[in-house]
Short mmCIF file of C-alpha atoms and ligand atoms in Angstrom, two decimals:
data_model
loop_
_atom_site.label_atom_id
_atom_site.label_comp_id
_atom_site.label_asym_id
_atom_site.label_seq_id
_atom_site.Cartn_x
_atom_site.Cartn_y
_atom_site.Cartn_z
CA MET A 288 -31.44 -4.39 13.91
CA LEU A 289 -28.40 -6.48 13.35
CA PRO A 290 -27.01 -8.12 16.49
CA LEU A 291 -23.95 -6.69 18.15
CA LEU A 292 -21.22 -9.15 19.06
CA LYS A 293 -21.62 -10.65 22.51
CA THR A 294 -18.17 -12.20 22.79
CA ARG A 295 -14.73 -10.70 23.14
CA VAL A 296 -12.76 -10.23 19.93
CA PRO A 297 -10.26 -11.46 18.96
CA GLY A 298 -11.50 -14.75 20.40
CA PRO A 299 -9.27 -17.59 21.66
CA ARG A 300 -8.88 -19.28 18.25
CA SER A 301 -7.84 -16.05 16.52
CA ARG A 302 -5.38 -15.28 19.29
CA ALA A 303 -3.86 -18.77 19.07
CA LEU A 304 -3.49 -18.43 15.30
CA ALA A 305 -1.86 -15.03 15.74
CA ARG A 306 0.70 -16.55 18.11
CA GLN A 307 1.51 -19.26 15.54
CA LEU A 308 1.71 -16.75 12.70
CA ARG A 309 4.09 -14.57 14.64
CA ARG A 310 6.54 -17.47 14.72
CA CYS A 311 6.53 -18.18 10.99
CA GLU A 312 5.58 -15.04 9.03
CA CYS A 313 7.90 -12.08 8.59
CA ARG A 314 7.03 -9.85 11.53
CA ASN A 315 6.48 -6.84 9.30
CA ILE A 316 3.43 -8.23 7.55
CA THR A 317 0.50 -8.93 9.88
CA PHE A 318 -0.07 -6.48 12.70
CA ILE A 319 -0.69 -8.42 15.88
CA SER A 320 -1.77 -7.05 19.24
CA ARG A 321 -4.18 -7.94 22.04
CA HIS A 322 -6.98 -6.36 20.00
CA TRP A 323 -6.04 -7.42 16.50
CA PRO A 324 -6.54 -9.30 14.13
CA VAL A 325 -9.44 -11.70 13.78
CA PHE A 326 -8.80 -14.62 11.43
CA TRP A 327 -11.38 -14.84 8.69
CA GLU A 328 -12.84 -18.27 8.04
CA ARG A 329 -15.72 -17.81 5.65
CA GLY A 330 -17.74 -15.09 4.01
CA ARG A 331 -21.11 -14.60 2.39
CA GLY A 332 -22.46 -11.35 1.03
CA CYS A 333 -21.51 -8.54 3.37
CA ASN A 334 -20.78 -10.88 6.24
CA VAL A 335 -17.57 -12.53 7.32
CA TRP A 336 -17.23 -15.14 10.06
CA ASP A 337 -14.01 -15.50 12.00
CA ALA A 338 -12.27 -18.60 13.35
CA ASP A 339 -14.19 -18.24 16.64
CA GLY A 340 -17.55 -18.16 14.87
CA ASN A 341 -18.13 -14.40 15.28
CA ARG A 342 -20.05 -12.74 12.48
CA PHE A 343 -18.93 -9.34 11.16
CA LEU A 344 -20.46 -6.82 8.82
CA ASP A 345 -17.73 -5.95 6.34
CA LEU A 346 -17.33 -2.26 5.49
CA THR A 347 -14.00 -2.89 3.76
CA ALA A 348 -14.97 -5.33 0.99
CA ALA A 349 -11.54 -6.70 1.90
CA PHE A 350 -9.56 -3.75 0.49
CA GLY A 351 -12.28 -2.99 -2.06
CA VAL A 352 -12.11 -6.41 -3.71
CA ALA A 353 -15.42 -8.03 -2.77
CA SER A 354 -17.66 -5.45 -4.43
CA LEU A 355 -20.18 -8.16 -5.23
CA GLY A 356 -20.09 -9.49 -1.69
CA HIS A 357 -18.00 -12.34 -0.39
CA ASN A 358 -18.33 -15.62 -2.27
CA ASN A 359 -20.79 -14.21 -4.77
CA PRO A 360 -22.64 -17.33 -5.99
CA ARG A 361 -22.31 -16.56 -9.71
CA VAL A 362 -18.59 -15.85 -9.44
CA ILE A 363 -18.07 -19.00 -7.37
CA THR A 364 -20.05 -21.11 -9.87
CA ALA A 365 -17.87 -19.77 -12.71
CA ALA A 366 -14.75 -20.55 -10.67
CA ARG A 367 -15.95 -24.09 -9.89
CA ARG A 368 -16.71 -24.74 -13.54
CA GLN A 369 -13.28 -23.50 -14.58
CA LEU A 370 -11.55 -25.49 -11.82
CA ARG A 371 -12.95 -28.67 -13.36
CA LYS A 372 -11.58 -27.71 -16.79
CA LEU A 373 -8.25 -25.90 -16.46
CA VAL A 374 -6.67 -23.90 -13.65
CA HIS A 375 -3.52 -22.62 -15.31
CA ALA A 376 -2.38 -22.05 -18.90
CA MET A 377 0.66 -20.46 -20.53
CA GLY A 378 -0.39 -16.83 -20.53
CA ASP A 379 1.95 -15.41 -23.18
CA VAL A 380 2.77 -18.67 -24.99
CA HIS A 381 -0.27 -20.97 -25.23
CA PRO A 382 -3.07 -18.93 -23.66
CA ASN A 383 -6.63 -19.85 -22.82
CA GLU A 384 -9.73 -18.56 -24.63
CA LEU A 385 -10.95 -16.71 -21.54
CA LYS A 386 -8.05 -14.27 -21.80
CA VAL A 387 -9.37 -13.27 -25.23
CA ARG A 388 -12.86 -12.79 -23.88
CA LEU A 389 -11.77 -10.80 -20.84
CA ALA A 390 -9.54 -8.47 -22.86
CA GLY A 391 -12.51 -7.88 -25.17
CA GLU A 392 -14.83 -7.21 -22.25
CA LEU A 393 -12.41 -4.73 -20.67
CA ALA A 394 -12.02 -2.94 -24.01
CA ALA A 395 -15.81 -2.70 -24.32
CA LEU A 396 -16.29 -1.42 -20.75
CA THR A 397 -13.60 1.26 -21.01
CA PHE A 398 -12.69 2.85 -24.35
CA GLY A 399 -15.60 1.11 -26.11
CA ARG A 400 -18.16 2.69 -23.77
CA TRP A 401 -16.39 6.04 -23.80
CA ALA A 402 -16.55 6.09 -27.62
CA LYS A 403 -20.26 5.22 -27.53
CA GLN A 404 -20.82 8.10 -25.13
CA SER A 405 -19.02 10.29 -27.71
CA LYS A 406 -16.23 11.15 -25.33
CA ILE A 407 -13.67 9.89 -27.87
CA GLN A 408 -13.75 8.91 -31.54
CA ASN A 409 -11.64 5.79 -31.64
CA SER A 410 -12.93 2.97 -29.46
CA ARG A 411 -9.99 0.60 -29.83
CA SER A 412 -7.86 -0.35 -26.85
CA LYS A 413 -5.49 -3.12 -25.82
CA THR A 414 -4.70 -4.81 -22.53
CA ILE A 415 -1.76 -6.15 -20.58
CA PHE A 416 -2.91 -8.50 -17.83
CA ALA A 417 -1.10 -8.80 -14.51
CA ASN A 418 -1.61 -10.25 -11.04
CA SER A 419 -1.71 -7.25 -8.73
CA GLY A 420 -2.48 -3.57 -8.85
CA SER A 421 1.19 -2.68 -8.51
CA GLU A 422 2.04 -4.77 -11.56
CA ALA A 423 -0.67 -3.11 -13.64
CA VAL A 424 0.88 0.24 -12.67
CA GLU A 425 4.33 -1.05 -13.69
CA ALA A 426 2.91 -2.04 -17.10
CA ALA A 427 1.41 1.44 -17.52
CA LEU A 428 4.69 3.17 -16.60
CA LYS A 429 6.62 1.03 -19.10
CA THR A 430 3.98 1.78 -21.73
CA ALA A 431 4.42 5.51 -21.16
CA LEU A 432 8.17 5.30 -21.68
CA LEU A 433 7.79 3.25 -24.87
CA ALA A 434 5.05 5.51 -26.24
CA THR A 435 6.68 8.86 -25.50
CA GLY A 436 10.39 8.13 -25.17
CA LYS A 437 10.32 10.30 -22.04
CA PRO A 438 11.19 8.62 -18.71
CA GLY A 439 9.80 11.17 -16.24
CA VAL A 440 6.52 10.65 -14.40
CA ILE A 441 4.44 13.11 -12.41
CA ALA A 442 2.47 11.78 -9.46
CA PHE A 443 0.75 13.58 -6.61
CA VAL A 444 1.51 14.08 -2.95
CA GLY A 445 -0.44 11.50 -0.97
CA ALA A 446 -0.69 9.16 -3.97
CA TYR A 447 -0.66 5.40 -3.49
CA HIS A 448 0.13 3.31 -6.55
CA GLY A 449 1.54 0.14 -4.98
CA LEU A 450 4.77 -1.08 -3.43
CA THR A 451 6.80 -2.90 -6.10
CA TYR A 452 9.77 -0.73 -7.03
CA GLY A 453 8.35 0.91 -10.16
CA ALA A 454 4.99 1.53 -8.52
CA LEU A 455 6.68 2.57 -5.27
CA ASP A 456 8.59 5.22 -7.20
CA ALA A 457 5.20 6.72 -8.07
CA THR A 458 3.76 6.22 -4.56
CA ALA A 459 4.33 9.34 -2.54
CA TRP A 460 4.10 8.06 1.04
CA ASN A 461 7.38 8.58 2.84
CA PHE A 462 6.53 5.70 5.19
CA PHE A 463 6.75 3.17 2.34
CA ARG A 464 9.58 4.86 0.46
CA ALA A 465 12.08 5.87 3.12
CA PRO A 466 13.60 2.44 3.97
CA PHE A 467 14.12 1.66 0.28
CA HIS A 468 14.96 5.10 -0.97
CA SER A 469 18.48 4.15 -2.08
CA GLN A 470 17.09 1.48 -4.42
CA LEU A 471 14.27 3.55 -5.94
CA PRO A 472 14.72 4.43 -9.60
CA GLY A 473 13.68 8.05 -9.00
CA PHE A 474 11.89 8.80 -12.26
CA THR A 475 8.85 10.29 -10.47
CA VAL A 476 8.35 13.85 -9.31
CA HIS A 477 5.64 14.31 -6.71
CA VAL A 478 3.72 17.55 -6.90
CA ALA A 479 0.79 19.26 -5.23
CA PRO A 480 -2.47 18.74 -7.10
CA THR A 481 -2.54 22.18 -8.71
CA GLU A 482 -2.12 23.35 -12.30
CA ALA A 483 0.82 25.57 -11.39
CA ALA A 484 2.68 22.69 -9.74
CA VAL A 485 2.02 20.31 -12.64
CA ARG A 486 3.16 22.86 -15.23
CA ALA A 487 6.28 23.67 -13.21
CA ALA A 488 7.15 19.95 -13.03
CA PHE A 489 6.79 19.60 -16.80
CA ARG A 490 9.01 22.64 -17.34
CA SER A 491 11.77 21.57 -14.99
CA ALA A 492 12.00 17.87 -15.88
CA ARG A 493 15.48 17.26 -17.23
CA HIS A 494 14.71 14.27 -19.44
CA GLY A 495 11.08 14.94 -20.18
CA ILE A 496 7.81 13.79 -18.60
CA GLY A 497 6.14 10.85 -20.34
CA ALA A 498 3.18 10.42 -18.02
CA VAL A 499 1.03 11.84 -15.28
CA ILE A 500 -0.37 9.11 -13.06
CA VAL A 501 -3.35 9.92 -10.88
CA GLU A 502 -5.94 8.24 -8.71
CA PRO A 503 -9.18 10.03 -9.71
CA VAL A 504 -10.24 9.67 -6.08
CA ALA A 505 -7.27 9.01 -3.79
CA GLY A 506 -8.26 5.86 -1.90
CA ARG A 507 -5.60 4.92 0.61
CA GLY A 508 -4.73 8.60 0.83
CA GLY A 509 -7.96 9.11 2.80
CA VAL A 510 -10.71 9.22 0.13
CA LEU A 511 -9.81 12.57 -1.37
CA VAL A 512 -12.08 13.82 -4.15
CA PRO A 513 -10.33 16.38 -6.39
CA PRO A 514 -11.79 19.74 -7.35
CA ASP A 515 -14.14 19.56 -10.34
CA ASP A 516 -11.71 20.86 -12.95
CA PHE A 517 -8.67 18.88 -11.80
CA LEU A 518 -8.79 15.87 -14.13
CA ALA A 519 -9.77 17.98 -17.16
CA MET A 520 -6.78 20.23 -16.39
CA LEU A 521 -4.48 17.17 -16.30
CA ARG A 522 -5.92 15.99 -19.62
CA ARG A 523 -5.20 19.40 -21.17
CA VAL A 524 -1.67 19.71 -19.83
CA CYS A 525 -0.80 16.12 -20.85
CA ASP A 526 -2.05 16.82 -24.38
CA GLU A 527 0.00 20.00 -24.59
CA HIS A 528 3.15 18.12 -23.55
CA ARG A 529 2.45 14.87 -25.41
CA ALA A 530 2.46 12.92 -22.16
CA LEU A 531 0.12 10.07 -21.25
CA LEU A 532 -2.57 10.47 -18.64
CA ILE A 533 -2.66 7.26 -16.60
CA ALA A 534 -5.74 6.78 -14.43
CA ASP A 535 -4.98 4.46 -11.54
CA GLU A 536 -8.47 3.05 -10.96
CA ILE A 537 -7.32 0.00 -9.08
CA PHE A 538 -9.42 1.07 -6.10
CA THR A 539 -12.05 3.25 -7.78
CA GLY A 540 -12.78 1.07 -10.82
CA PHE A 541 -15.81 -1.15 -11.42
CA CYS A 542 -18.60 0.94 -9.92
CA ARG A 543 -17.03 1.74 -6.53
CA THR A 544 -17.63 5.50 -6.85
CA GLY A 545 -21.05 5.30 -8.49
CA ARG A 546 -19.73 5.24 -12.06
CA TRP A 547 -18.13 2.33 -13.89
CA PHE A 548 -14.87 4.23 -13.62
CA ALA A 549 -14.28 7.31 -11.51
CA VAL A 550 -12.89 9.39 -14.41
CA GLU A 551 -16.45 9.36 -15.76
CA HIS A 552 -17.54 11.76 -13.02
CA TRP A 553 -15.54 14.41 -14.84
CA ASN A 554 -15.96 13.18 -18.44
CA VAL A 555 -12.23 12.72 -18.81
CA VAL A 556 -10.78 9.91 -20.92
CA PRO A 557 -7.29 8.78 -19.91
CA ASP A 558 -4.77 7.23 -22.31
CA VAL A 559 -4.24 4.28 -20.00
CA ILE A 560 -6.32 2.94 -17.14
CA CYS A 561 -5.11 0.50 -14.48
CA VAL A 562 -7.66 -1.80 -12.89
CA GLY A 563 -7.51 -4.65 -10.38
CA LYS A 564 -9.05 -5.34 -6.98
CA ALA A 565 -12.80 -5.76 -7.69
CA MET A 566 -12.29 -7.03 -11.24
CA SER A 567 -12.62 -10.69 -10.27
CA ASN A 568 -14.18 -10.28 -6.82
CA GLY A 569 -11.34 -12.24 -5.26
CA PHE A 570 -8.75 -13.68 -7.63
CA PRO A 571 -5.46 -11.77 -7.91
CA ILE A 572 -5.80 -10.41 -11.43
CA SER A 573 -5.33 -6.89 -12.75
CA ALA A 574 -4.96 -5.12 -16.06
CA CYS A 575 -3.47 -2.11 -17.78
CA VAL A 576 -5.82 -1.06 -20.58
CA GLY A 577 -4.69 1.61 -23.02
CA ARG A 578 -5.65 3.26 -26.26
CA ALA A 579 -4.62 0.92 -29.10
CA ASP A 580 -2.21 3.39 -30.71
CA VAL A 581 -0.50 3.98 -27.37
CA MET A 582 -0.27 0.27 -26.54
CA ASP A 583 1.16 -0.39 -30.01
CA ALA A 584 4.30 1.36 -28.85
CA TRP A 585 5.13 -2.12 -27.53
CA PRO A 586 6.92 -4.07 -30.28
CA GLU A 587 5.24 -7.14 -31.78
CA SER A 588 6.38 -10.22 -29.87
CA ALA A 589 8.94 -12.23 -31.77
CA GLY A 590 8.73 -15.11 -29.32
CA GLU A 591 9.76 -13.46 -26.06
CA ALA A 592 7.48 -10.94 -24.35
CA LEU A 593 9.19 -7.89 -22.86
CA HIS A 594 6.67 -7.80 -20.05
CA THR A 595 4.84 -10.88 -18.80
CA SER A 596 4.54 -13.14 -15.78
CA THR A 597 3.93 -16.82 -15.07
CA HIS A 598 0.28 -16.44 -14.11
CA LEU A 599 -0.63 -13.76 -16.67
CA GLY A 600 -4.18 -14.29 -17.95
CA SER A 601 -4.90 -17.14 -15.55
CA PRO A 602 -7.95 -19.09 -16.81
CA LEU A 603 -9.33 -19.24 -13.29
CA GLY A 604 -8.85 -15.50 -12.77
CA CYS A 605 -10.33 -14.68 -16.18
CA ALA A 606 -13.35 -16.92 -15.55
CA MET A 607 -14.01 -15.21 -12.22
CA ALA A 608 -13.48 -11.75 -13.73
CA LEU A 609 -15.87 -12.43 -16.62
CA ALA A 610 -18.52 -13.64 -14.19
CA ALA A 611 -17.90 -10.66 -11.89
CA LEU A 612 -18.18 -8.11 -14.69
CA ALA A 613 -21.41 -9.73 -15.94
CA GLU A 614 -22.81 -9.67 -12.41
CA MET A 615 -21.88 -5.99 -11.93
CA GLN A 616 -23.77 -5.15 -15.12
CA ARG A 617 -26.76 -7.30 -14.20
CA LEU A 618 -27.03 -5.67 -10.77
CA ARG A 619 -26.25 -2.18 -12.14
CA LEU A 620 -23.77 -1.72 -9.36
CA ASP A 621 -22.80 1.74 -10.61
CA GLU A 622 -26.34 3.06 -10.06
CA ARG A 623 -26.61 1.23 -6.76
CA ALA A 624 -23.38 2.72 -5.38
CA GLN A 625 -24.53 6.15 -6.48
CA ARG A 626 -27.96 5.76 -4.90
CA LEU A 627 -26.57 4.57 -1.56
CA GLN A 628 -23.87 7.22 -1.37
CA ASP A 629 -25.42 9.36 1.36
CA ARG A 630 -26.20 6.50 3.71
CA LEU A 631 -22.65 6.41 5.01
CA PRO A 632 -21.11 9.43 6.71
CA GLY A 633 -18.00 11.18 5.46
CA ARG A 634 -16.60 12.54 2.23
CA GLY A 635 -16.26 10.60 -0.99
CA LEU A 636 -18.20 9.31 -3.94
CA GLY A 637 -20.51 6.31 -4.22
CA LEU A 638 -19.61 3.71 -1.62
CA MET A 639 -16.09 4.98 -1.09
CA LYS A 640 -16.24 7.16 2.01
CA GLY A 641 -13.74 8.61 4.44
CA VAL A 642 -14.51 10.09 7.83
CA GLU A 643 -11.69 12.38 8.90
CA LEU A 644 -10.95 12.05 12.61
CA ARG A 645 -8.67 14.02 14.89
CA ASP A 646 -5.63 11.74 14.71
CA ALA A 647 -4.47 8.20 14.10
CA ALA A 648 -5.05 7.11 17.70
CA THR A 649 -8.67 8.28 17.60
CA CYS A 650 -9.18 6.50 14.31
CA GLN A 651 -7.63 3.30 15.61
CA ASN A 652 -9.92 3.42 18.64
CA VAL A 653 -12.94 3.76 16.37
CA VAL A 654 -11.78 0.89 14.14
CA ARG A 655 -11.26 -1.28 17.23
CA GLY A 656 -14.56 -0.20 18.72
CA LEU A 657 -16.32 -1.13 15.50
CA LEU A 658 -14.59 -4.52 15.46
CA ARG A 659 -15.83 -5.18 18.98
CA ARG A 660 -19.33 -4.30 17.75
CA GLY A 661 -18.98 -6.70 14.83
CA ILE A 662 -18.14 -4.22 12.09
CA LEU A 663 -15.02 -4.34 9.94
CA ALA A 664 -13.53 -1.02 8.85
CA LEU A 665 -10.03 0.31 8.20
CA ASN A 666 -8.05 3.41 8.94
CA GLY A 667 -6.56 5.26 5.98
CA GLY A 668 -4.91 8.51 5.01
CA GLU A 669 -1.22 9.18 5.18
CA ARG A 670 -1.64 10.25 8.82
CA GLY A 671 -3.84 7.23 9.58
CA ASN A 672 -6.69 9.46 10.76
CA VAL A 673 -9.34 8.70 8.14
CA LEU A 674 -11.92 6.00 8.85
CA THR A 675 -12.22 4.39 5.43
CA LEU A 676 -15.51 2.80 4.41
CA THR A 677 -15.72 0.72 1.23
CA PRO A 678 -18.39 -1.94 1.79
CA PRO A 679 -19.48 -4.45 -0.83
CA LEU A 680 -21.67 -2.57 -3.29
CA THR A 681 -24.36 -5.17 -2.71
CA ILE A 682 -24.80 -4.07 0.91
CA SER A 683 -28.43 -3.57 1.92
CA GLU A 684 -29.89 -0.27 3.09
CA ARG A 685 -30.64 -1.87 6.44
CA GLU A 686 -27.02 -2.95 6.87
CA LEU A 687 -25.76 0.47 5.82
CA ASP A 688 -28.06 2.27 8.25
CA PHE A 689 -27.04 -0.02 11.07
CA ALA A 690 -23.34 0.53 10.32
CA ALA A 691 -23.79 4.28 9.93
CA GLY A 692 -25.54 4.43 13.35
CA GLN A 693 -22.67 2.58 15.02
CA ILE A 694 -20.09 4.82 13.33
CA ARG A 695 -21.93 7.96 14.39
CA GLU A 696 -22.09 6.71 17.97
CA LEU A 697 -18.39 5.91 18.11
CA THR A 698 -17.22 9.03 16.32
CA GLU A 699 -19.81 11.28 17.96
CA LEU A 700 -21.00 12.52 14.58
CA PRO A 701 -24.50 14.02 14.57
CA ASN A 702 -27.26 11.66 13.44
CA ARG A 703 -28.70 12.23 10.01
C1 PLP B 1051 -5.00 3.22 -6.25
C2 PLP B 1051 -4.17 1.99 -6.01
N1 PLP B 1051 -3.20 1.68 -6.86
C3 PLP B 1051 -2.44 0.59 -6.70
C4 PLP B 1051 -2.63 -0.26 -5.63
C5 PLP B 1051 -1.76 -1.46 -5.47
O1 PLP B 1051 -2.48 -2.63 -5.68
P1 PLP B 1051 -1.94 -4.02 -5.13
O2 PLP B 1051 -1.96 -3.93 -3.64
O3 PLP B 1051 -2.90 -5.03 -5.68
O4 PLP B 1051 -0.55 -4.19 -5.67
C6 PLP B 1051 -3.63 0.03 -4.71
C7 PLP B 1051 -3.86 -0.82 -3.53
O5 PLP B 1051 -4.51 -0.47 -2.59
C8 PLP B 1051 -4.42 1.19 -4.90
O6 PLP B 1051 -5.40 1.54 -4.04
#
């Protein structure tokens, strides 16, 4: 068995750092209390060590990023190699070769694979790179307007698509929206995830709906798996109304749910897919990948891109992403996540699980209890009552069984 922590967490070093941080970081960012947080110092595989030397088993993969485990040696070697050559280039002016290779790799993994599996005829797709999930969503929303001429967007209650203004417009959580409501553009209608609600929203949109954006499995919303016909229904309704189907796979992408992309569980091909988080196993890089004919709604650049950013296509990020994607294929992480699915309690797919608890306070107690036992987990769901489990996909069966035992003890779930 893995050892339980013997010391009190947060330890003295973490608490001192928290006091310092409180003085110099905006108070809204890092939650600080007597029990929270621990300051991470180093990581390897599924383990993280804090500033006091405590070792934790990570069931978060740090927001779903470290799917290959922390500091995966192959990704780190690729990063080191690239650091010696070139850290930064001019993404949309004088780019680096790795941007070409990564865009090609993403095309092959998404629309290229889907065409090979005969889900679609045309395999061609194009990419816009970005730095965060929110920005990839922004790129997808702009693409939808250019491709359809219709500004409206349908998103779902409970959806989380990020917090920059465009993405926040699509995010449904009142908590994030309310303080900024007066500055939100308001192009999104949020509907219940039913055919009737989606059709009604299409019918009543004054200026037309250009896109439906959906998380195939709602992640931050509490790991909600839709009914089996849901995504196929969205595909049908979007086709009828000439609207784009945007799959937000920022959380679910790259094997997390036991398939390369979660839409594959339902054999649905979106027009645009947004990816980020696990793509590089730790560098802030994301992408909006769309069918070539849809992406060609963007005009050819005549010297000034309509949508770009300083760090777009970072050589370091691309090098890490290329190494991460190769490693995911080598380790067949999709099959692994699928195989290990039942070792963690709760609902979900692959290694994306949510255990619904009575309320937020109960969930917080469990998260804190786990931290004291040396296990990192997060609460999720709009009500904060879902224990969310998204470990690195490289986690061992022994580690999973240990974690599952601790979770069952703390949540009083029956043993398997
Ligand atoms: C489904 C989904 N979309 C978008 C985002 C936003 O990504 P980021 O925090 O990198 O901006 C997240 C983040 O959790 C997410 O889970």
